[in-house]
Amino acid sequence: MMESKSPVCNTCGEEIGVKANGEFFVACHECSFPICKACLEYEFKEGRRICLRCGNPYDENVLDDVETKISKHQSTIATHINNTPQDSGIHARHVSTVSTIDSELNDEYGNPIWKNRVDSWKDKKSKKNKKKHAKATKAEDPDAQVPPQQHMEDISLNEEAASATDVLSVVIPIPRTKITSYRIVIIMRLTILALFFHYRITHPVDSAYGLWLTSVICEIWFAFSWVLDQFPKWSPINRETYIDRLSARFEREGETSQLAAVDFFVSTVDPLKEPPLITANTVLSILALDYPVDKVSCYVSDDGAAMLSFESLVETADFARKWVPFCKKYSIEPRAPEFYFSLKIDYLRDKVQPSFVKERRAMKRDYEEFKIRMNALVAKAQKTPEEGWTMQDGTSWPGNNTRDHPGMIQVFLGYSGARDVEGNELPRLVYVSREKRPGYQHHKKAGAENALVRVSAVLTNAPFILNLDCDHYVNNSKAVREAMCFLMDPVVGQDVCYVQFPQRFDGIDKSDRYANRNIVFFDVNMRGLDGIQGPVYVGTGCVFRRQALYGYSPPSKPKMLPQSSSSSCCCCPSKKKQTQDPSEIYKDAKREELDAAIFNLGDLDNYDEYERSMLISQTSFEKTFGLSAVFIESTLMENGGVPDSVNPSTLIKEAIHVISCGYEEKTEWGKEIGWIYGSITEDILTGFKMHCRGWRSIYCMPLRPAFKGSAPINLSDRLHQVLRWALGSVEIFLSRHCPLWYGCSGGRLKWLQRMAYINTIVYPFTSLPLVAYCTLPAICLLTGKFIIPTLSNLASMLFLGLFISIILTSVLELRWSGVSIEDLWRNEQFWVIGGVSAHLFAVFQGFLKMLAGLDTNFTVTSKTAEDLEFGELYIVKWTTLLIPPTSLLIINLVGVVAGFSDALNKGYEAWGPLFGKIFFAFWVVLHLYPFLKGLMGRQNRTPTIVILWSILLASVFSLVWVRINPFVSKTDTTSLSQNCLLIDC
């Protein structure tokens, strides 16, 4: 390809031109970012006077020259703006209108800048051929090379700037008055911690040296954990979207919708544990989305190959023909019927159509009949026939053997399928059950998600994927539009791998006894990460860019330069041109381990058809993506869509092929592509790999929660859920993907983001010092010793300052995040409860699994719950996870009794030191109080085995302690006997 001798502007694609002395025009002398005078003037008009690449201010001489030129046109532009009709007031979400100011602002050459942007967006969506699209729009897209982080940081927060640029979303930083004081207190707390540890280390307790040393080690680890958790929250941000502008841009009246298609993934395994009615509600809420029906496809993965799941989906598809038009006609929210009809609100509010009441009653009756049919299917499935399940046509169900069955795909609804009761099209609904055979590793949920990625790529190939757990329904019908405000923006969205929504839950008790809502994590930690490189992926409620799942790097990262056929063989495309900077070659070599597909998508556009075909074959696409020509071709279509060369009649056969059990053998699936294998928490690992490649993610918190799900409110179930998460973190820590070292050579993961990922894998190890620290109060009370020497005035001030800094940090965090103090306290309590139980078991189980290959399962046996609201909250289930915290409670309570008894015997002098020890013990008891309430149940019924084990351990520990008595100085028996001889009896 011939290149222009003059550098090209990264914004408009025109030559940047030369100055009077014949040198090229350079605006930034720090990084020499190529930008022409016309685009630089436009940046100044918008109030942006820093370099788009490096963030440094532009050269002063350039500023003076351009400002003089702008001042000549200031009055003309001001007059034009005053004469342009504008909306009054502040734009609210979903209410703002599209401003037309920018469409009239012309650059130096008379070209409408905003018109070019709109035309390029339109062209991107209207062209299906990937190669033609890239060649036609590469030079026309003026914002293609602008770093998205810089763009998002520079967007103005007021309404004028939002209207002038007509952006789809804005970043709203936390007010300076809140964030500055918050950061000052963090630094102050860090300083006080340093002074505190200096005092603790230089003032040992000789009479209880072992206790002192243990406490200091624990406190140092706690401080390290606090640093890992605190500093990723240094720059929290908020975001606001404008979905009405999205509609105005991509859904123009009289034209076909240009919104991007989305493939929805819903995963289920055992319909007896995951009720089919809940899965059906999730599917119905997806089918009834406020989104073009031809852009929505729902794939339901049945990884248990259960006939119950298949039959329930048949019933769901039939009921959807009535439910979907009802929701769209009356704008129902939420669009999951079970949760809509159970709302205790005035459902007539904002409803003006007289027919609504009648149709709602009829729809509720239809839904109740639908529930009866679903319940009948569940009752029938309780007992499996000896000969296995049989379908209606008399043939045997292929999935009778859940571990040995062929792949199954059934399309229920879609473009050629049944329509709704009003004759309108319905979104596509597809049932998928991947093939399973003995001797193959199936990788549980991650493997099922990867199978859906391939099936959807063959059948619909939407550019974006949204995955949901089967118990998470769509609570906000405009949630996908919220995500598209980020992903479909050619500037903001080009480097965004996924948009993560917070998890919200139904059916949790008001006090949230076991911190099921995770408010602190979703409303504090995730917003902090959004200000760095983006939130972590939490497993559900996430909209992915399909290309990011395929292992490609973001477009803004350095790309591989093509090699001419005359200078090298086409089978060696990874070699760089002779003119490339050697430092860039070194950097690219270091990043090879992070680029699964070896090269970026844009590289293929620089070859002709013959070279392209040779490149595909020579770079071993089959070794990366598997042996499917249809799927491989779909991976090259950045904007999605089924390839034109594919025969539609063969798609189902090809889809069956890509879910075969041996398809992933000797490929990069689960290693560099798709959901990553190697941990039961595949979500953290998958997001981490994307961030290491240089992608960023975005946290979207709409006013109405996008999705809602169910959470285990029972103590034992909650602990087992936390155990699973902690075990996954330990597995990542012991794997090659450990954030401590993985991806360091690439330099694409920001250090604060890496710190956050390190925190997600090391937090289970806090259980070891936490158990020791919670045992110390009882030991101090039983022995009469303490971990802190007698305090001086200076030491007292130091301890007081530490407590005040801890309180201030929490208060200021509550101030900018809006989290209540009750949520913060519940989170603190369950941090201790989970730390001394589930996290402790996860550490030992993780090491046993790695060293000995033992996979220990903690089984749970449940009792029947009372038929009351939140009845499950009071169920007590036996599990070994209950033993450590129960033992700690008993030991500390025994220690308190022993401490008071000892003080009564010794007199007044013993009461002063006792208060410090009692405060320490009650700190443990208060943190474990929700556990104690859950253990006692509604009627104080506790499993006998728990009481026996706890009393036994506490008694043994106390007896051994009295016998050993390690922290009391030994008496010299020789001198004692000599003194006795001197006594005159």
CSV table of C-alpha atoms in Angstrom, one decimal, residues 397-749:
chain,number,residue,atom,x,y,z
A,397,TRP,CA,-35.1,-38.8,24.9
A,398,PRO,CA,-31.4,-38.4,23.8
A,399,GLY,CA,-30.3,-37.1,27.1
A,400,ASN,CA,-31.4,-40.0,29.3
A,401,ASN,CA,-27.8,-40.5,30.2
A,402,THR,CA,-26.6,-37.1,31.3
A,403,ARG,CA,-22.9,-38.0,31.0
A,404,ASP,CA,-23.2,-39.7,27.6
A,405,HIS,CA,-25.5,-38.0,25.0
A,406,PRO,CA,-25.3,-36.3,21.7
A,407,GLY,CA,-25.5,-32.5,21.2
A,408,MET,CA,-29.1,-31.1,20.8
A,409,ILE,CA,-30.3,-27.9,19.3
A,410,GLN,CA,-34.0,-26.8,18.9
A,411,VAL,CA,-35.1,-23.4,17.5
A,412,PHE,CA,-38.5,-22.5,19.0
A,413,LEU,CA,-39.1,-18.9,17.9
A,414,GLY,CA,-37.5,-16.7,15.4
A,415,TYR,CA,-37.8,-15.1,12.0
A,416,SER,CA,-39.4,-18.1,10.4
A,417,GLY,CA,-41.0,-19.4,13.5
A,418,ALA,CA,-44.4,-18.8,15.2
A,419,ARG,CA,-45.6,-15.3,15.7
A,420,ASP,CA,-47.3,-13.8,18.7
A,421,VAL,CA,-51.1,-13.5,19.1
A,422,GLU,CA,-51.1,-10.1,17.3
A,423,GLY,CA,-49.1,-11.5,14.3
A,424,ASN,CA,-45.8,-9.8,15.1
A,425,GLU,CA,-42.4,-11.4,15.0
A,426,LEU,CA,-40.8,-12.7,18.1
A,427,PRO,CA,-37.1,-12.9,19.1
A,428,ARG,CA,-35.3,-16.1,18.4
A,429,LEU,CA,-35.4,-18.7,21.2
A,430,VAL,CA,-32.9,-21.6,20.9
A,431,TYR,CA,-32.5,-24.7,23.1
A,432,VAL,CA,-28.9,-26.0,23.3
A,433,SER,CA,-27.5,-29.0,25.1
A,434,ARG,CA,-23.8,-29.7,24.2
A,435,GLU,CA,-22.6,-33.2,23.6
A,436,LYS,CA,-21.1,-35.1,26.5
A,437,ARG,CA,-19.1,-38.3,26.4
A,438,PRO,CA,-17.0,-40.2,29.0
A,439,GLY,CA,-13.4,-39.4,29.0
A,440,TYR,CA,-13.8,-35.7,28.0
A,441,GLN,CA,-13.3,-32.7,30.2
A,442,HIS,CA,-16.4,-30.5,30.0
A,443,HIS,CA,-15.3,-27.6,32.3
A,444,LYS,CA,-18.8,-27.1,33.9
A,445,LYS,CA,-20.3,-23.6,33.4
A,446,ALA,CA,-17.3,-22.1,31.5
A,447,GLY,CA,-17.5,-25.0,29.0
A,448,ALA,CA,-21.2,-24.5,28.5
A,449,GLU,CA,-20.8,-20.7,27.9
A,450,ASN,CA,-18.1,-21.4,25.3
A,451,ALA,CA,-20.4,-23.8,23.5
A,452,LEU,CA,-23.0,-21.1,23.4
A,453,VAL,CA,-20.5,-18.7,22.0
A,454,ARG,CA,-19.8,-21.0,19.0
A,455,VAL,CA,-23.5,-22.0,18.4
A,456,SER,CA,-24.6,-18.3,18.5
A,457,ALA,CA,-21.7,-17.4,16.1
A,458,VAL,CA,-22.9,-19.9,13.6
A,459,LEU,CA,-26.6,-19.2,13.8
A,460,THR,CA,-26.9,-15.4,14.5
A,461,ASN,CA,-23.4,-14.0,15.2
A,462,ALA,CA,-24.4,-10.9,17.1
A,463,PRO,CA,-21.5,-8.6,17.8
A,464,PHE,CA,-22.5,-8.4,21.5
A,465,ILE,CA,-23.3,-11.1,24.0
A,466,LEU,CA,-25.2,-10.8,27.3
A,467,ASN,CA,-25.0,-13.7,29.7
A,468,LEU,CA,-27.4,-14.2,32.6
A,469,ASP,CA,-27.8,-16.9,35.3
A,470,CYS,CA,-31.1,-18.7,35.1
A,471,ASP,CA,-32.3,-16.9,38.2
A,472,HIS,CA,-31.5,-13.4,37.1
A,473,TYR,CA,-34.3,-11.8,35.2
A,474,VAL,CA,-34.4,-8.5,33.2
A,475,ASN,CA,-35.8,-5.9,35.6
A,476,ASN,CA,-35.2,-2.9,33.3
A,477,SER,CA,-36.5,-3.5,29.7
A,478,LYS,CA,-34.1,-0.7,28.5
A,479,ALA,CA,-31.0,-2.3,30.0
A,480,VAL,CA,-29.5,-3.3,26.7
A,481,ARG,CA,-29.9,0.2,25.4
A,482,GLU,CA,-28.0,1.5,28.4
A,483,ALA,CA,-25.1,-0.8,27.5
A,484,MET,CA,-25.2,0.2,23.8
A,485,CYS,CA,-24.7,3.8,24.8
A,486,PHE,CA,-21.1,2.7,25.6
A,487,LEU,CA,-20.5,-0.1,23.2
A,488,MET,CA,-21.9,1.5,20.0
A,489,ASP,CA,-20.1,4.8,20.4
A,490,PRO,CA,-17.1,4.6,18.0
A,491,VAL,CA,-14.9,6.5,20.3
A,492,VAL,CA,-15.9,5.5,23.8
A,493,GLY,CA,-16.7,1.9,22.9
A,494,GLN,CA,-13.8,0.9,20.7
A,495,ASP,CA,-11.7,-0.4,23.6
A,496,VAL,CA,-14.5,-1.6,25.8
A,497,CYS,CA,-14.6,-5.4,26.2
A,498,TYR,CA,-17.7,-5.5,28.4
A,499,VAL,CA,-20.3,-3.5,30.3
A,500,GLN,CA,-21.0,-4.9,33.7
A,501,PHE,CA,-24.2,-4.2,35.6
A,502,PRO,CA,-24.5,-4.4,39.4
A,503,GLN,CA,-26.3,-7.4,40.9
A,504,ARG,CA,-29.5,-6.7,42.7
A,505,PHE,CA,-31.6,-9.3,44.6
A,506,ASP,CA,-35.1,-10.1,45.5
A,507,GLY,CA,-36.4,-12.0,48.6
A,508,ILE,CA,-33.7,-10.8,51.0
A,509,ASP,CA,-34.7,-9.9,54.6
A,510,LYS,CA,-34.8,-6.2,55.3
A,511,SER,CA,-31.9,-6.4,57.8
A,512,ASP,CA,-29.8,-8.3,55.2
A,513,ARG,CA,-28.3,-10.4,58.0
A,514,TYR,CA,-25.6,-12.1,56.0
A,515,ALA,CA,-24.8,-9.2,53.6
A,516,ASN,CA,-26.4,-11.0,50.6
A,517,ARG,CA,-26.8,-7.8,48.7
A,518,ASN,CA,-23.1,-7.1,48.6
A,519,ILE,CA,-23.9,-3.4,48.6
A,520,VAL,CA,-20.4,-2.3,49.6
A,521,PHE,CA,-18.8,-4.3,46.8
A,522,PHE,CA,-21.2,-3.3,44.0
A,523,ASP,CA,-21.7,0.4,45.1
A,524,VAL,CA,-18.2,1.2,46.4
A,525,ASN,CA,-15.5,-1.1,45.0
A,526,MET,CA,-16.9,-1.5,41.5
A,527,ARG,CA,-17.3,2.3,41.1
A,528,GLY,CA,-13.7,2.8,42.2
A,529,LEU,CA,-12.5,0.3,39.6
A,530,ASP,CA,-14.6,2.0,36.9
A,531,GLY,CA,-12.3,5.0,37.4
A,532,ILE,CA,-9.2,2.9,36.6
A,533,GLN,CA,-9.6,0.3,33.9
A,534,GLY,CA,-13.1,-0.9,34.6
A,535,PRO,CA,-15.0,-3.3,36.9
A,536,VAL,CA,-14.2,-7.0,37.3
A,537,TYR,CA,-16.6,-9.5,35.6
A,538,VAL,CA,-18.9,-11.0,38.2
A,539,GLY,CA,-20.4,-13.8,36.2
A,540,THR,CA,-23.8,-12.5,35.2
A,541,GLY,CA,-25.5,-9.3,34.0
A,542,CYS,CA,-22.6,-8.5,31.6
A,543,VAL,CA,-22.7,-7.4,27.9
A,544,PHE,CA,-19.6,-8.6,26.1
A,545,ARG,CA,-18.0,-7.5,22.9
A,546,ARG,CA,-17.8,-10.8,21.0
A,547,GLN,CA,-14.4,-9.9,19.5
A,548,ALA,CA,-12.9,-9.5,23.0
A,549,LEU,CA,-14.0,-13.1,23.9
A,550,TYR,CA,-12.1,-14.3,20.8
A,551,GLY,CA,-8.8,-13.1,22.3
A,552,TYR,CA,-8.3,-10.1,20.0
A,553,SER,CA,-6.6,-7.0,21.3
A,554,PRO,CA,-8.4,-3.7,21.4
A,555,PRO,CA,-8.2,-1.6,18.2
A,556,SER,CA,-6.1,1.2,19.8
A,557,LYS,CA,-3.3,-1.0,20.8
A,558,PRO,CA,-0.2,-1.4,18.5
A,559,LYS,CA,-1.0,-3.6,15.5
A,560,MET,CA,1.1,-5.9,13.4
A,561,LEU,CA,2.3,-4.3,10.1
A,562,PRO,CA,1.7,-6.3,6.9
A,563,GLN,CA,4.6,-7.6,4.9
A,564,SER,CA,4.8,-7.2,1.2
A,565,SER,CA,4.8,-10.4,-0.8
A,566,SER,CA,8.0,-9.5,-2.6
A,567,SER,CA,10.0,-9.1,0.6
A,568,SER,CA,8.8,-12.1,2.6
A,569,CYS,CA,6.8,-15.3,2.4
A,570,CYS,CA,3.1,-15.0,3.2
A,571,CYS,CA,3.5,-17.7,5.8
A,572,CYS,CA,5.6,-15.4,8.0
A,573,PRO,CA,3.2,-12.5,8.6
A,574,SER,CA,4.5,-11.8,12.1
A,575,LYS,CA,7.7,-10.1,10.9
A,576,LYS,CA,7.8,-6.3,11.1
A,577,LYS,CA,8.9,-3.8,8.5
A,578,GLN,CA,12.5,-2.8,8.5
A,579,THR,CA,11.5,0.8,9.4
A,580,GLN,CA,9.8,-0.1,12.6
A,581,ASP,CA,11.2,1.1,15.8
A,582,PRO,CA,13.2,-1.8,17.5
A,583,SER,CA,11.6,-0.8,20.9
A,584,GLU,CA,8.2,-1.4,19.4
A,585,ILE,CA,9.3,-4.8,18.2
A,586,TYR,CA,10.5,-5.7,21.7
A,587,LYS,CA,7.2,-4.5,23.2
A,588,ASP,CA,5.1,-6.5,20.7
A,589,ALA,CA,7.2,-9.6,21.3
A,590,LYS,CA,6.5,-9.3,25.0
A,591,ARG,CA,2.8,-9.0,24.4
A,592,GLU,CA,2.5,-12.1,22.3
A,593,GLU,CA,1.4,-14.2,25.2
A,594,LEU,CA,-1.5,-11.9,25.7
A,595,ASP,CA,-2.7,-12.0,22.1
A,596,ALA,CA,-4.4,-15.4,21.6
A,597,ALA,CA,-5.1,-15.0,17.9
A,598,ILE,CA,-1.6,-13.8,17.1
A,599,PHE,CA,-2.7,-10.6,15.3
A,600,ASN,CA,-5.5,-8.0,15.3
A,601,LEU,CA,-8.5,-7.9,13.1
A,602,GLY,CA,-7.4,-4.8,11.2
A,603,ASP,CA,-4.3,-6.5,9.9
A,604,LEU,CA,-6.4,-8.7,7.5
A,605,ASP,CA,-7.7,-5.6,5.7
A,606,ASN,CA,-4.3,-4.8,4.3
A,607,TYR,CA,-4.1,-7.9,2.2
A,608,ASP,CA,-5.9,-8.8,-1.1
A,609,GLU,CA,-8.2,-11.8,-1.3
A,610,TYR,CA,-5.5,-14.3,-2.2
A,611,GLU,CA,-3.1,-13.2,0.5
A,612,ARG,CA,-6.0,-13.2,3.0
A,613,SER,CA,-6.9,-16.7,2.2
A,614,MET,CA,-3.3,-17.8,2.4
A,615,LEU,CA,-2.9,-15.9,5.7
A,616,ILE,CA,-5.9,-17.7,7.3
A,617,SER,CA,-4.6,-21.1,6.4
A,618,GLN,CA,-0.9,-20.4,7.2
A,619,THR,CA,-1.5,-18.9,10.6
A,620,SER,CA,-3.4,-21.9,11.8
A,621,PHE,CA,-6.8,-20.5,12.5
A,622,GLU,CA,-8.0,-24.1,13.0
A,623,LYS,CA,-5.5,-24.5,15.9
A,624,THR,CA,-6.9,-21.4,17.6
A,625,PHE,CA,-10.7,-21.6,16.9
A,626,GLY,CA,-11.3,-25.3,15.9
A,627,LEU,CA,-12.2,-27.1,12.8
A,628,SER,CA,-15.2,-25.1,11.5
A,629,ALA,CA,-14.9,-23.0,8.4
A,630,VAL,CA,-18.2,-21.3,9.1
A,631,PHE,CA,-17.2,-20.4,12.7
A,632,ILE,CA,-13.8,-19.2,11.6
A,633,GLU,CA,-15.3,-16.9,9.0
A,634,SER,CA,-17.7,-15.5,11.6
A,635,THR,CA,-14.8,-14.5,13.9
A,636,LEU,CA,-13.6,-12.2,11.2
A,637,MET,CA,-16.9,-10.3,11.0
A,638,GLU,CA,-16.3,-7.5,13.6
A,639,ASN,CA,-19.9,-6.1,13.1
A,640,GLY,CA,-21.5,-9.5,13.3
A,641,GLY,CA,-23.9,-11.2,11.0
A,642,VAL,CA,-24.0,-14.6,9.3
A,643,PRO,CA,-21.5,-14.8,6.4
A,644,ASP,CA,-23.1,-14.5,2.9
A,645,SER,CA,-21.2,-17.5,1.7
A,646,VAL,CA,-22.9,-19.8,4.2
A,647,ASN,CA,-25.8,-22.1,3.1
A,648,PRO,CA,-28.6,-21.5,5.6
A,649,SER,CA,-29.7,-25.2,5.3
A,650,THR,CA,-26.4,-26.4,6.8
A,651,LEU,CA,-26.3,-24.0,9.8
A,652,ILE,CA,-27.9,-26.4,12.3
A,653,LYS,CA,-25.6,-29.2,11.2
A,654,GLU,CA,-22.6,-26.9,11.7
A,655,ALA,CA,-24.0,-25.7,15.0
A,656,ILE,CA,-24.2,-29.3,16.2
A,657,HIS,CA,-20.6,-29.8,15.1
A,658,VAL,CA,-19.2,-26.9,17.1
A,659,ILE,CA,-20.8,-28.2,20.4
A,660,SER,CA,-19.3,-31.7,20.0
A,661,CYS,CA,-17.3,-32.9,23.0
A,662,GLY,CA,-14.1,-33.1,21.0
A,663,TYR,CA,-14.3,-29.8,19.3
A,664,GLU,CA,-12.1,-27.9,21.8
A,665,GLU,CA,-9.3,-30.5,21.7
A,666,LYS,CA,-5.9,-29.0,20.8
A,667,THR,CA,-7.4,-25.5,20.4
A,668,GLU,CA,-7.2,-22.3,22.4
A,669,TRP,CA,-10.7,-22.5,23.9
A,670,GLY,CA,-10.6,-22.0,27.6
A,671,LYS,CA,-6.9,-21.0,27.5
A,672,GLU,CA,-6.9,-17.7,25.6
A,673,ILE,CA,-10.4,-17.7,24.0
A,674,GLY,CA,-13.8,-17.5,25.5
A,675,TRP,CA,-14.5,-18.2,29.2
A,676,ILE,CA,-11.2,-19.2,30.7
A,677,TYR,CA,-10.8,-22.6,32.4
A,678,GLY,CA,-8.8,-23.4,35.5
A,679,SER,CA,-11.0,-22.0,38.2
A,680,ILE,CA,-14.6,-22.5,39.4
A,681,THR,CA,-14.8,-18.7,39.4
A,682,GLU,CA,-14.3,-18.4,35.7
A,683,ASP,CA,-15.7,-14.9,35.7
A,684,ILE,CA,-12.8,-13.3,37.5
A,685,LEU,CA,-10.3,-15.1,35.3
A,686,THR,CA,-12.1,-14.2,32.0
A,687,GLY,CA,-12.3,-10.5,32.8
A,688,PHE,CA,-8.7,-10.5,34.0
A,689,LYS,CA,-7.4,-11.9,30.7
A,690,MET,CA,-9.3,-9.2,28.8
A,691,HIS,CA,-7.8,-6.4,30.9
A,692,CYS,CA,-4.3,-7.9,30.5
A,693,ARG,CA,-4.8,-7.5,26.7
A,694,GLY,CA,-5.4,-3.8,27.1
A,695,TRP,CA,-9.2,-3.8,27.0
A,696,ARG,CA,-11.2,-1.7,29.5
A,697,SER,CA,-14.6,-2.4,31.0
A,698,ILE,CA,-17.4,0.0,32.1
A,699,TYR,CA,-19.7,-0.1,35.1
A,700,CYS,CA,-23.3,0.8,34.3
A,701,MET,CA,-25.7,1.6,37.1
A,702,PRO,CA,-29.1,2.7,35.7
A,703,LEU,CA,-31.6,4.4,38.0
A,704,ARG,CA,-33.8,1.3,37.6
A,705,PRO,CA,-31.8,-1.9,38.3
A,706,ALA,CA,-31.1,-3.7,35.1
A,707,PHE,CA,-31.3,-7.2,36.4
A,708,LYS,CA,-32.5,-8.9,39.6
A,709,GLY,CA,-31.8,-12.3,40.9
A,710,SER,CA,-32.2,-14.5,43.9
A,711,ALA,CA,-29.6,-15.1,46.7
A,712,PRO,CA,-29.3,-17.8,49.4
A,713,ILE,CA,-30.6,-16.1,52.6
A,714,ASN,CA,-29.9,-19.2,54.7
A,715,LEU,CA,-26.7,-19.2,56.7
A,716,SER,CA,-25.3,-22.6,55.6
A,717,ASP,CA,-26.2,-21.9,51.9
A,718,ARG,CA,-24.7,-18.5,52.1
A,719,LEU,CA,-21.4,-19.9,53.6
A,720,HIS,CA,-21.2,-22.5,50.8
A,721,GLN,CA,-21.6,-19.8,48.2
A,722,VAL,CA,-18.8,-17.8,49.8
A,723,LEU,CA,-16.7,-21.0,50.0
A,724,ARG,CA,-17.1,-21.5,46.3
A,725,TRP,CA,-16.0,-18.0,45.5
A,726,ALA,CA,-13.0,-18.2,47.9
A,727,LEU,CA,-12.0,-21.6,46.5
A,728,GLY,CA,-12.0,-20.1,43.0
A,729,SER,CA,-9.7,-17.3,44.2
A,730,VAL,CA,-7.3,-19.8,45.7
A,731,GLU,CA,-7.2,-21.8,42.5
A,732,ILE,CA,-6.3,-18.6,40.5
A,733,PHE,CA,-3.6,-17.8,43.1
A,734,LEU,CA,-2.1,-21.2,42.5
A,735,SER,CA,-2.4,-21.1,38.7
A,736,ARG,CA,-0.3,-19.6,36.0
A,737,HIS,CA,-2.8,-16.7,35.7
A,738,CYS,CA,-2.0,-15.4,39.2
A,739,PRO,CA,-2.2,-11.5,39.0
A,740,LEU,CA,1.0,-11.2,41.0
A,741,TRP,CA,3.0,-12.0,37.9
A,742,TYR,CA,0.8,-12.8,34.9
A,743,GLY,CA,0.8,-10.2,32.2
A,744,CYS,CA,3.5,-8.0,33.8
A,745,SER,CA,5.6,-8.0,30.6
A,746,GLY,CA,2.8,-6.7,28.5
A,747,GLY,CA,2.3,-3.5,30.5
A,748,ARG,CA,-1.4,-3.2,29.5
A,749,LEU,CA,-2.8,-3.7,33.0
